[in-house]
PDB file of C-alpha atoms in Angstrom:
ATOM      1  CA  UNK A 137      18.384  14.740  16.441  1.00  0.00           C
ATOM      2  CA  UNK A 138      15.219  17.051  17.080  1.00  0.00           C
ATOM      3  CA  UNK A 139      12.245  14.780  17.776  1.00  0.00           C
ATOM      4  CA  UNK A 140       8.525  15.939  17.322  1.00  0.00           C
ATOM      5  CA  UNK A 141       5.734  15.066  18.700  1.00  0.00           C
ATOM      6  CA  UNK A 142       4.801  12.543  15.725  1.00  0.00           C
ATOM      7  CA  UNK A 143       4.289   8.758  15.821  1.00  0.00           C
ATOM      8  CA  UNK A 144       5.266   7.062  12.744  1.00  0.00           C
ATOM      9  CA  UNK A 145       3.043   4.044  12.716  1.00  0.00           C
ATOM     10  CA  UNK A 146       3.866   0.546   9.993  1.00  0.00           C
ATOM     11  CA  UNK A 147       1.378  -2.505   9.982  1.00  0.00           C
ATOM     12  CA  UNK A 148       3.547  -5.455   9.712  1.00  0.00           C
ATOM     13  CA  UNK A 149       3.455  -9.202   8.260  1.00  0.00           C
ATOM     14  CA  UNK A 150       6.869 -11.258   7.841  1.00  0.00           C
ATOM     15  CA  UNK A 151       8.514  -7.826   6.925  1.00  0.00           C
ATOM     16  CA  UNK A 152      12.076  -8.719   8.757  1.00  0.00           C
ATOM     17  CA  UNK A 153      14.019  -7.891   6.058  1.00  0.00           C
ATOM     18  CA  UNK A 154      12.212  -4.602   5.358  1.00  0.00           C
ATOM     19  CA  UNK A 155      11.311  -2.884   8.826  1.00  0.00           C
ATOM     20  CA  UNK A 156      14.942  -1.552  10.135  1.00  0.00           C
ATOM     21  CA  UNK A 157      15.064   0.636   7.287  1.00  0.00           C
ATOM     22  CA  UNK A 158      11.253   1.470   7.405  1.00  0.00           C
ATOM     23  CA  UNK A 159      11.929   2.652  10.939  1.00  0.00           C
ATOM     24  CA  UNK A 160      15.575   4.330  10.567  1.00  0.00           C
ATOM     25  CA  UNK A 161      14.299   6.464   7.597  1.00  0.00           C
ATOM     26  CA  UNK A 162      12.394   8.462  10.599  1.00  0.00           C
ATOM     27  CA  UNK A 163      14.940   9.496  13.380  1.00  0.00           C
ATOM     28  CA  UNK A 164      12.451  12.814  14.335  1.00  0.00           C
ATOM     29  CA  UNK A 165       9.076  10.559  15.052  1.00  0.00           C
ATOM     30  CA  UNK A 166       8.682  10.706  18.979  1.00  0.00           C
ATOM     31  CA  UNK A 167       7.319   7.452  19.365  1.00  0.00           C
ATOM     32  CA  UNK A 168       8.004   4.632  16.450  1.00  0.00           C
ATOM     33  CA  UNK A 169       4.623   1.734  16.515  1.00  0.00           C
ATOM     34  CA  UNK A 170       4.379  -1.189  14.562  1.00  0.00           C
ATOM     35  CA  UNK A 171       1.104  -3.054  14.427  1.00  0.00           C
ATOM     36  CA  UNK A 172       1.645  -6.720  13.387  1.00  0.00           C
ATOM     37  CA  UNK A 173      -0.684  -9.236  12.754  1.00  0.00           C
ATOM     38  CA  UNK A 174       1.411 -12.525  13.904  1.00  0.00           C
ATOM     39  CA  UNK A 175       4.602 -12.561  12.298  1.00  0.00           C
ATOM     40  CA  UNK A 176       6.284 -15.539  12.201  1.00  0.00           C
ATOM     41  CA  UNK A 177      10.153 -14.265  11.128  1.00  0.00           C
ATOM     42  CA  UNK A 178      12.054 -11.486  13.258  1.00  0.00           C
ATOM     43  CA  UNK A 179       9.720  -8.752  12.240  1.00  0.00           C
ATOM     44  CA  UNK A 180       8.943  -8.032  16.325  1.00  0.00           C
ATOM     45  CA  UNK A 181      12.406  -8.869  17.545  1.00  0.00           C
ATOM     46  CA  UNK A 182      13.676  -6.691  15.084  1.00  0.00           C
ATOM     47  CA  UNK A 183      11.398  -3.409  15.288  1.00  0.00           C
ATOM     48  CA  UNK A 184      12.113  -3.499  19.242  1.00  0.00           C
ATOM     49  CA  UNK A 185      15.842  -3.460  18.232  1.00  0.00           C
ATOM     50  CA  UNK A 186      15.007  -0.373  16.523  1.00  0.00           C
ATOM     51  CA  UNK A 187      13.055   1.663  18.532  1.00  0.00           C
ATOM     52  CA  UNK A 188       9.416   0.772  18.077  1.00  0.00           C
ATOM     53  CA  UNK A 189       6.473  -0.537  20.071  1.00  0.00           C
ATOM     54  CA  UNK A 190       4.696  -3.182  19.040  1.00  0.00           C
ATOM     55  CA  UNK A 191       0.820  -4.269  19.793  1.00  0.00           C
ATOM     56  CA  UNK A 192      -0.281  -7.477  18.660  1.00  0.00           C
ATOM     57  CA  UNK A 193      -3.671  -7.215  16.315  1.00  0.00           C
ATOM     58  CA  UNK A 194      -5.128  -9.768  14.263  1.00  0.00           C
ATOM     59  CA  UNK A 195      -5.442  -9.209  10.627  1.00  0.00           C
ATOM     60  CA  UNK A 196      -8.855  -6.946   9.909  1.00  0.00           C
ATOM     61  CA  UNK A 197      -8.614  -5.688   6.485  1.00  0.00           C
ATOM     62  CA  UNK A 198      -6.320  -2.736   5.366  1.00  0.00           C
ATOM     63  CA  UNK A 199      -8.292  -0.199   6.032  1.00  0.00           C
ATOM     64  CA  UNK A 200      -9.512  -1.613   9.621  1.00  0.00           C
ATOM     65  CA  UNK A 201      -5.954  -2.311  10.738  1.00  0.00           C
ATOM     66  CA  UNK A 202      -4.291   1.187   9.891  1.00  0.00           C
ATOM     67  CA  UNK A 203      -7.541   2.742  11.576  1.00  0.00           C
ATOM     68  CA  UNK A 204      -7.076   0.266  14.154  1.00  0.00           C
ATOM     69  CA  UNK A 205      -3.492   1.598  14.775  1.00  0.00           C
ATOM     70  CA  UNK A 206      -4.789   5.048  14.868  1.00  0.00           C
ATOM     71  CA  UNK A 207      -6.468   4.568  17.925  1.00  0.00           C
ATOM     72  CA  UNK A 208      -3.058   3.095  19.277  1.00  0.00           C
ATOM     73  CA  UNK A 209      -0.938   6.155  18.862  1.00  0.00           C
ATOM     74  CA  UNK A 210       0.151   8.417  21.311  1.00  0.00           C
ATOM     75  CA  UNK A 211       0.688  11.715  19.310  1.00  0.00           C
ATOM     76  CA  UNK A 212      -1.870  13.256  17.520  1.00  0.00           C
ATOM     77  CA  UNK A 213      -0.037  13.909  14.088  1.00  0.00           C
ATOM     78  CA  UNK A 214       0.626  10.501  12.512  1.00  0.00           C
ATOM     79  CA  UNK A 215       3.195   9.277   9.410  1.00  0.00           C
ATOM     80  CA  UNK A 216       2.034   6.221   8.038  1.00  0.00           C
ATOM     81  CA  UNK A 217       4.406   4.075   6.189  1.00  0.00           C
ATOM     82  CA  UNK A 218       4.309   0.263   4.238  1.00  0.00           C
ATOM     83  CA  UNK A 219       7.513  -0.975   5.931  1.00  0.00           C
ATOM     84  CA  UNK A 220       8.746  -1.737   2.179  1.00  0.00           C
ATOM     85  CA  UNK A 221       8.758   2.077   1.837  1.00  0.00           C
ATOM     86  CA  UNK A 222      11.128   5.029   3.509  1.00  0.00           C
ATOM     87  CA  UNK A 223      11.726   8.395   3.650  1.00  0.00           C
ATOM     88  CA  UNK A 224      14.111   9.341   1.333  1.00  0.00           C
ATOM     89  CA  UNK A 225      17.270  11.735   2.996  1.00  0.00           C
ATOM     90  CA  UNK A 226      15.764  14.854   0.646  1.00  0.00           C
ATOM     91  CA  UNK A 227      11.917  14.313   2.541  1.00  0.00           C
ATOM     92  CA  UNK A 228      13.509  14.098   6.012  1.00  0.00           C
ATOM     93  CA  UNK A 229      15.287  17.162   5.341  1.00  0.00           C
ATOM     94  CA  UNK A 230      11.774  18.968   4.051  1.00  0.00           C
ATOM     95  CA  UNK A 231       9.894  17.461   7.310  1.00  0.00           C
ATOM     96  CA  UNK A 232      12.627  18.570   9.689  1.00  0.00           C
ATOM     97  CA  UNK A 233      11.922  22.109   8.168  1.00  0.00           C
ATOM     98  CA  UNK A 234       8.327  22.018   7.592  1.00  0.00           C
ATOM     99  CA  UNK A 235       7.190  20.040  10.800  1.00  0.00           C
ATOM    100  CA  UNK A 236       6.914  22.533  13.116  1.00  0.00           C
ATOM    101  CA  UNK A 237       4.762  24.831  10.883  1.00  0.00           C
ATOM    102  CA  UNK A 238       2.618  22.353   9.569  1.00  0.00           C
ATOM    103  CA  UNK A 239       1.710  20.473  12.839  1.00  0.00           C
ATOM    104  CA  UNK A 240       0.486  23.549  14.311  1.00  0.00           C
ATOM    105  CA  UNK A 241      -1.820  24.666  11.302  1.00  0.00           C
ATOM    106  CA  UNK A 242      -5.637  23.078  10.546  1.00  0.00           C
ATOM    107  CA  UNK A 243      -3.997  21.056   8.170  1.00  0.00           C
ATOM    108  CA  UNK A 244      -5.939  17.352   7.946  1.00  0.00           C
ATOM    109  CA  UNK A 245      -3.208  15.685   5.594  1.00  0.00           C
ATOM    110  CA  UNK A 246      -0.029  16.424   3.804  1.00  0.00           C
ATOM    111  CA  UNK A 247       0.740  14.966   0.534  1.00  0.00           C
ATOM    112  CA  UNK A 248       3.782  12.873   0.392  1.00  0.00           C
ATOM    113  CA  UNK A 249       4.733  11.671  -3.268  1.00  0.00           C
ATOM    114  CA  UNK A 250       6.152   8.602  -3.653  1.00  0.00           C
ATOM    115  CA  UNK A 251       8.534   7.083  -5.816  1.00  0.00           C
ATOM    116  CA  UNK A 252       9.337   3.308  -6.658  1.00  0.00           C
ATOM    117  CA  UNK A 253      12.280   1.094  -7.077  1.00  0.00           C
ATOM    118  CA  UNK A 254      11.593  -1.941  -8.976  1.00  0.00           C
ATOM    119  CA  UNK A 255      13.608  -4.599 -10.352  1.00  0.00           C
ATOM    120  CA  UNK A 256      16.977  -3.085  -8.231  1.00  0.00           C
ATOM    121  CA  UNK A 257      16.384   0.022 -10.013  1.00  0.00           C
ATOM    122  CA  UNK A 258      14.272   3.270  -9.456  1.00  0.00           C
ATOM    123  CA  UNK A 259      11.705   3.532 -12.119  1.00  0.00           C
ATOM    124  CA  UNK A 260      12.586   6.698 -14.467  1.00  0.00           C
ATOM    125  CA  UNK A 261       9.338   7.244 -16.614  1.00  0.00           C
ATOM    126  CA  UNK A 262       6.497   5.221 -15.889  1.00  0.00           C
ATOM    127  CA  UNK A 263       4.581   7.725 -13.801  1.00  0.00           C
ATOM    128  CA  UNK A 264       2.942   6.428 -10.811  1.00  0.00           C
ATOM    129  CA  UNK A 265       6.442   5.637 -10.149  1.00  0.00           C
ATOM    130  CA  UNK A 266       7.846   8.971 -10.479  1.00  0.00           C
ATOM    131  CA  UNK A 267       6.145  11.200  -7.784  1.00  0.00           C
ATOM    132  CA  UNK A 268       2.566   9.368  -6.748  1.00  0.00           C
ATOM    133  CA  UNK A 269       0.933  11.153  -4.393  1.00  0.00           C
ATOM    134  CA  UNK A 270      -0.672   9.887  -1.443  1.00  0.00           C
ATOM    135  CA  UNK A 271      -1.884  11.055   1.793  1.00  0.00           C
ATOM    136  CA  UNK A 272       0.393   9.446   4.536  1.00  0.00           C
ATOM    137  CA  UNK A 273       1.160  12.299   7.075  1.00  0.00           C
ATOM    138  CA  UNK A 274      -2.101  13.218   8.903  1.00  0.00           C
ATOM    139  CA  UNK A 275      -3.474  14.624  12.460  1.00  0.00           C
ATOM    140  CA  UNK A 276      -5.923  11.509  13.802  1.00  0.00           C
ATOM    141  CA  UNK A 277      -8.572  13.469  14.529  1.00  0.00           C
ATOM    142  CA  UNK A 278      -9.968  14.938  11.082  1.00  0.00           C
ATOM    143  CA  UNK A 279      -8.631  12.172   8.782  1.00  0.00           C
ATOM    144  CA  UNK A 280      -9.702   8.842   9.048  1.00  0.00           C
ATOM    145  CA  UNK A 281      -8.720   5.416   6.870  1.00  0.00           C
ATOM    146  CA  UNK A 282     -11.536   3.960   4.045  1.00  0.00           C
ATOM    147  CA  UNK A 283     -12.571   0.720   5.973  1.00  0.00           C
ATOM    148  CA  UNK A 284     -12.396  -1.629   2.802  1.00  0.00           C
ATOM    149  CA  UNK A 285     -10.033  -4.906   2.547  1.00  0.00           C
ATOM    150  CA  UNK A 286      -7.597  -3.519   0.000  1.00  0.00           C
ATOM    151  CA  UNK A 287      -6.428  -0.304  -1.742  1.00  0.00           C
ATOM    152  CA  UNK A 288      -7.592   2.041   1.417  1.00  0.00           C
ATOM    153  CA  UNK A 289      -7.003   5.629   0.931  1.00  0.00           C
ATOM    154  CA  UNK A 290      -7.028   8.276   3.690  1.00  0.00           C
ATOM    155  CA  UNK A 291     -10.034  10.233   3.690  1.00  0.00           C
ATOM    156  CA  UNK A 292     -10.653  13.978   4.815  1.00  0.00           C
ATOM    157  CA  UNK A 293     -12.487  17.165   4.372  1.00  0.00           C
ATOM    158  CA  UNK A 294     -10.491  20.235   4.960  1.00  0.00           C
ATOM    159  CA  UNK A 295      -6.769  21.339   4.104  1.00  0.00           C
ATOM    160  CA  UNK A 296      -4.148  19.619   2.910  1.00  0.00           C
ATOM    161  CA  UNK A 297      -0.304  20.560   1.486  1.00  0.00           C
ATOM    162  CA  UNK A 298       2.300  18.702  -1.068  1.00  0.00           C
ATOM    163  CA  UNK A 299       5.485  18.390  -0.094  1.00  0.00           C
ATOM    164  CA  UNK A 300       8.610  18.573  -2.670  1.00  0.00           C
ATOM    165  CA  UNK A 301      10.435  15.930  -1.896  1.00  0.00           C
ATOM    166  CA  UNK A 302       9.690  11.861  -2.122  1.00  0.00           C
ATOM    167  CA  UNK A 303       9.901   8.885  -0.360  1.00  0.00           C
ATOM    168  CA  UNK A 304      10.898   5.568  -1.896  1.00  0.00           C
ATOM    169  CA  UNK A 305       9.273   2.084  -2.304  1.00  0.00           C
ATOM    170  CA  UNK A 306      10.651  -1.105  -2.505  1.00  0.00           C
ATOM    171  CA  UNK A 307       7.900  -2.700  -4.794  1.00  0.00           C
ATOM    172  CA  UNK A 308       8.136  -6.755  -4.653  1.00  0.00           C
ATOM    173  CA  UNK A 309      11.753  -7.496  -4.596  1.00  0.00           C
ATOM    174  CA  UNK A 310      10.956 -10.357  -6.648  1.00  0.00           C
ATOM    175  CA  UNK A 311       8.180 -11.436  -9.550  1.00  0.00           C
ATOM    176  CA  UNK A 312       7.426 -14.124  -7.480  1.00  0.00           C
ATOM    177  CA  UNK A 313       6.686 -12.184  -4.670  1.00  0.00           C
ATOM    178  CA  UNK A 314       4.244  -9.521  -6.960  1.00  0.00           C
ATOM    179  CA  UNK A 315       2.376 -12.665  -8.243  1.00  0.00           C
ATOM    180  CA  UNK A 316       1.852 -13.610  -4.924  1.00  0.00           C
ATOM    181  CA  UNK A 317       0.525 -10.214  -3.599  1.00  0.00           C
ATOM    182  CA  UNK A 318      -1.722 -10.275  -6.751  1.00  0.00           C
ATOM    183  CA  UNK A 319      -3.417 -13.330  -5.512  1.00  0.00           C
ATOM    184  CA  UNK A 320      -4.434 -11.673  -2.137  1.00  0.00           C
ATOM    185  CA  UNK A 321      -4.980  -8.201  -2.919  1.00  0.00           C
ATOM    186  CA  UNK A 322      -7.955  -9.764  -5.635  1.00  0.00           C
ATOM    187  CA  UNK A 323      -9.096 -11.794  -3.108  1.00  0.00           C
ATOM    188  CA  UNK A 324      -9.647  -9.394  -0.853  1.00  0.00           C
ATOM    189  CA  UNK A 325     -10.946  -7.107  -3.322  1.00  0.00           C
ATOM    190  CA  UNK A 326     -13.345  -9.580  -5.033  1.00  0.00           C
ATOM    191  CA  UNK A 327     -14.788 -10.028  -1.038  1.00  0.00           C
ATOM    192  CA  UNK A 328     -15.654  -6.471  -0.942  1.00  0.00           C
ATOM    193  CA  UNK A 329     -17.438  -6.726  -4.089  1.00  0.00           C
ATOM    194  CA  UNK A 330     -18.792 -10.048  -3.227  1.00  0.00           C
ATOM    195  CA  UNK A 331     -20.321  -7.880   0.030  1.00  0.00           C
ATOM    196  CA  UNK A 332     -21.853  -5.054  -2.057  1.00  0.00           C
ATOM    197  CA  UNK A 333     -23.327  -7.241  -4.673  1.00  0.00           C
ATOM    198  CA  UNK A 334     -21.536  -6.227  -7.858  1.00  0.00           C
ATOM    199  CA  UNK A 335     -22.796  -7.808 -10.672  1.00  0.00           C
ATOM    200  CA  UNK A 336     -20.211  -9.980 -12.714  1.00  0.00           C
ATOM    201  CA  UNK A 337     -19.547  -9.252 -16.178  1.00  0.00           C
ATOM    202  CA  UNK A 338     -17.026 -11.574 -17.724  1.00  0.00           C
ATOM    203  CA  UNK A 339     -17.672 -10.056 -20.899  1.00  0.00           C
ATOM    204  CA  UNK A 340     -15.655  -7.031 -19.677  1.00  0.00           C
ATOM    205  CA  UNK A 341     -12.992  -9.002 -18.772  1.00  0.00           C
ATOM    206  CA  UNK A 342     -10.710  -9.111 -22.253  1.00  0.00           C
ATOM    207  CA  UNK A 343     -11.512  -5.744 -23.041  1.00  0.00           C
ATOM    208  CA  UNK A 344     -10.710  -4.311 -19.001  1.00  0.00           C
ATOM    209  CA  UNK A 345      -7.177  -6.179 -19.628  1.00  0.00           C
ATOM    210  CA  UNK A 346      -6.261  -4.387 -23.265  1.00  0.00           C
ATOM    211  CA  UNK A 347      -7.544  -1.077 -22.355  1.00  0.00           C
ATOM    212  CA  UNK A 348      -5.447  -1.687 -18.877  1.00  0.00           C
ATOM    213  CA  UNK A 349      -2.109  -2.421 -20.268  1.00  0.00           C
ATOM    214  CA  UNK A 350      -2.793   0.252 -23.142  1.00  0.00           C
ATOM    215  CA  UNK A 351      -3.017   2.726 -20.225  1.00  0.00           C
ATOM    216  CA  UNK A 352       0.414   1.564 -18.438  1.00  0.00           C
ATOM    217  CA  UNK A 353       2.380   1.085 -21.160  1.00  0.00           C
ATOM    218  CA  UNK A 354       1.366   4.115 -23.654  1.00  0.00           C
ATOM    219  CA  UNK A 355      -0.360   6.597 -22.131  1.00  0.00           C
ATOM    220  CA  UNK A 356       1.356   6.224 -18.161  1.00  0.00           C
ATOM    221  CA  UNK A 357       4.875   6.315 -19.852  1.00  0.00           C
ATOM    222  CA  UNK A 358       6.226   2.575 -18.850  1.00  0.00           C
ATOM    223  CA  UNK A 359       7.436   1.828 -22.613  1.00  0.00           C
ATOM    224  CA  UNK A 360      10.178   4.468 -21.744  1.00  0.00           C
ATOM    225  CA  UNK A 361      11.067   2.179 -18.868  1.00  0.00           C
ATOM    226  CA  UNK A 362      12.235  -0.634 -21.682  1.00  0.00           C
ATOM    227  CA  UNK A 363      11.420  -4.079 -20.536  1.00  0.00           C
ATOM    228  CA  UNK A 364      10.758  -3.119 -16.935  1.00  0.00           C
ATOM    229  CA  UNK A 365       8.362  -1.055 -18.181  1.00  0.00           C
ATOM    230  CA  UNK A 366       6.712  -3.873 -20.408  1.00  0.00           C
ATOM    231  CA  UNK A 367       6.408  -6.138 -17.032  1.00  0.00           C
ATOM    232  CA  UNK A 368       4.319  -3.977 -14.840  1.00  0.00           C
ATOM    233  CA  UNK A 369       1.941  -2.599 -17.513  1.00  0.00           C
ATOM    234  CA  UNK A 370       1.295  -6.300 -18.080  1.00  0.00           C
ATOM    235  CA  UNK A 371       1.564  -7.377 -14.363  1.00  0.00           C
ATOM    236  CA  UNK A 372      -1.184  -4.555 -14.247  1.00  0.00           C
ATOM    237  CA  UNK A 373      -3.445  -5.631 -17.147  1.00  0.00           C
ATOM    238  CA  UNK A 374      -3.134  -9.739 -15.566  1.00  0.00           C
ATOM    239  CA  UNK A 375      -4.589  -8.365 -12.390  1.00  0.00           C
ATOM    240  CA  UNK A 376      -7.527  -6.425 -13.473  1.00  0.00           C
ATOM    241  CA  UNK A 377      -8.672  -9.210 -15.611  1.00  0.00           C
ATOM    242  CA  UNK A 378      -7.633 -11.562 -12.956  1.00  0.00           C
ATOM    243  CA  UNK A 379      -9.668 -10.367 -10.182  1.00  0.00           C
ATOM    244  CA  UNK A 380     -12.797 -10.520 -12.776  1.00  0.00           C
ATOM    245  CA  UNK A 381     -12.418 -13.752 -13.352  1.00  0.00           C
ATOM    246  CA  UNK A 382     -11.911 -14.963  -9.665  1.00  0.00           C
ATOM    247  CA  UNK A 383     -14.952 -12.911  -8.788  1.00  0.00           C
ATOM    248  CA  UNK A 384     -16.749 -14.477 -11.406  1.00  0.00           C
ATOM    249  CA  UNK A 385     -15.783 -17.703 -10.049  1.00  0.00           C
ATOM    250  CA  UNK A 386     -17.316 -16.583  -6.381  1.00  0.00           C
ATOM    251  CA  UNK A 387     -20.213 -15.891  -7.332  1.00  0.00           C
ATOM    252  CA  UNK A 388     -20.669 -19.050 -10.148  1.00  0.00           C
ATOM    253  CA  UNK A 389     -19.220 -21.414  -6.942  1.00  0.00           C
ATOM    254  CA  UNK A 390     -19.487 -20.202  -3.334  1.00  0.00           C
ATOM    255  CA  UNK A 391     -17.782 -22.901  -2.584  1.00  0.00           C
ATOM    256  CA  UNK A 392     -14.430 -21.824  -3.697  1.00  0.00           C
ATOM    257  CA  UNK A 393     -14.156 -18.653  -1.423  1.00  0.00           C
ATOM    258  CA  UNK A 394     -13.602 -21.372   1.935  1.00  0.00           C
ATOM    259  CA  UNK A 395     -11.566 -23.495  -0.686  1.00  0.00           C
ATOM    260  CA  UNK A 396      -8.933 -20.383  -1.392  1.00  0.00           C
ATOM    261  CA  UNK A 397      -9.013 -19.112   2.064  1.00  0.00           C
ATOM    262  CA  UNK A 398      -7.384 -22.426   3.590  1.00  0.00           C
ATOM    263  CA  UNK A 399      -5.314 -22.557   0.132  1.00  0.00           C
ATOM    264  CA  UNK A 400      -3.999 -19.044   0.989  1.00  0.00           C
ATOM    265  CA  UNK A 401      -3.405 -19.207   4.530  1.00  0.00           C
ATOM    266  CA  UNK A 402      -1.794 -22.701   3.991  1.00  0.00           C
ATOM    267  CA  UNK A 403       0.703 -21.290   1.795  1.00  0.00           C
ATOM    268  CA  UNK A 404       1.408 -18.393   3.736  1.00  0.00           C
ATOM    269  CA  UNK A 405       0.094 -15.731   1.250  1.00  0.00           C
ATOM    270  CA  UNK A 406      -2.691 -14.298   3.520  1.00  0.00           C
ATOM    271  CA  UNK A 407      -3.050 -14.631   7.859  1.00  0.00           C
TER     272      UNK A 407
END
């Protein structure tokens, strides 16, 4: 197949049962790079087996690490991916077409939407499951990574395009698994709050989770989704109340954010 002069870059944790299919779903990228952060599974072994390079970095945030593996590429048009994500056969197609055009125009970004599979299924109503768009294709030098902890976004000033076509996400296999990426995504995110001195208002705290699950399951389209549907506008609603209440708890006892760290790392939900 054609290749381009395109590095598709994935930050990586224990993701052996996800990154062969991460890094298959892009047979055009020049150069494949995975950034881990000390895997302890096959994660390495197996992105080798498939075509990648992989450096060694030591977890810095979200945004730190993917603007950390920025600096590591060789091309200068990069695809970023979550190695529980891939491109979808429709989206290769359109970037196969579209490449050539696109990496030679004053683009910053292109658009990708993305779409989600959840429970074994795809989602077929809720919408951020149905076409979210994010900025995931980008030339290094006029886009650049928010440097927080958690929920990073690419940020740019200057032209971008949307592409058709979507790429698919494997969202937490299991319940158990989205519980446990609740826990450190609010930890994280409580940290960066913690750091700009937010004030904490428990009092929100009931009223953040109604109006949350409200927005999910009503007005986002998830009650079309049946039960499925139910379980991630509530999954929603427990972690924006959740990550009140922990932050509340860092700033009533200090104590507690050593206290979770070792709790986290012990049981192998953060590095």
């Amino acid at each position: 197949m054609q290749t381009f002069p395109l590095t598709l870059v994935v930050i990586t944790y224990n993701e052996a049962h996800n990154i062969a299919r991460c890094l298959d779903s892009v047979p055009f990228a020049a150069e494949k790079l995975v950034i881990d952060s000390g895997s302890t599974d096959d994660t390495i072994a197996i992105a080798q087996a498939h075509g990648a390079r992989v450096v060694h970095q030591d977890w810095l945030g979200f945004g730190a690490q993917r603007n950390f593996a920025t600096t590591q590429c060789s091309n200068e048009w990069i695809l970023a991916l979550d190695a529980d994500e891939y491109l979808s056969p429709e989206l290769a197609a359109e970037l196969l077409e579209r490449l050539p055009a696109l990496m030679a125009s004053a683009n910053c970004a292109v658009i990708l939407r993305r779409a989600t599979v959840y429970m074994g299924a795809p989602m077929r109503w809720y919408l951020p499951s149905m076409g979210e768009k994010m900025a995931r294709l980008f030339h290094r030098d006029r886009a650049r990574w928010a440097d927080v902890r958690v929920h990073e976004s690419l940020r740019f000033d200057g032209p971008s395009v949307t592409l058709k076509a979507r790429f698919n996400h494997e969202n937490n296999p299991s319940l158990p698994q989205k519980q446990l990426k609740v826990l450190r995504y609010a930890e994280l995110k409580c940290r960066d709050w913690l750091e700009k001195g937010k004030p904490a208002r428990m009092w929100q705290t009931p009223f953040v989770f109604l109006l949350a699950f409200i927005k999910d399951y009503f007005f986002r389209l998830a009650f079309l989704d049946g039960w499925r549907g139910f379980v991630i506008a509530q999954t929603a609603a427990s972690y924006a109340a959740y990550k009140r209440m922990r932050y509340y708890e860092m700033r009533r006892n200090p104590a507690s954010l050593e206290i979770a760290a070792d709790a986290l790392i012990r049981h192998g939900i953060d590095r």
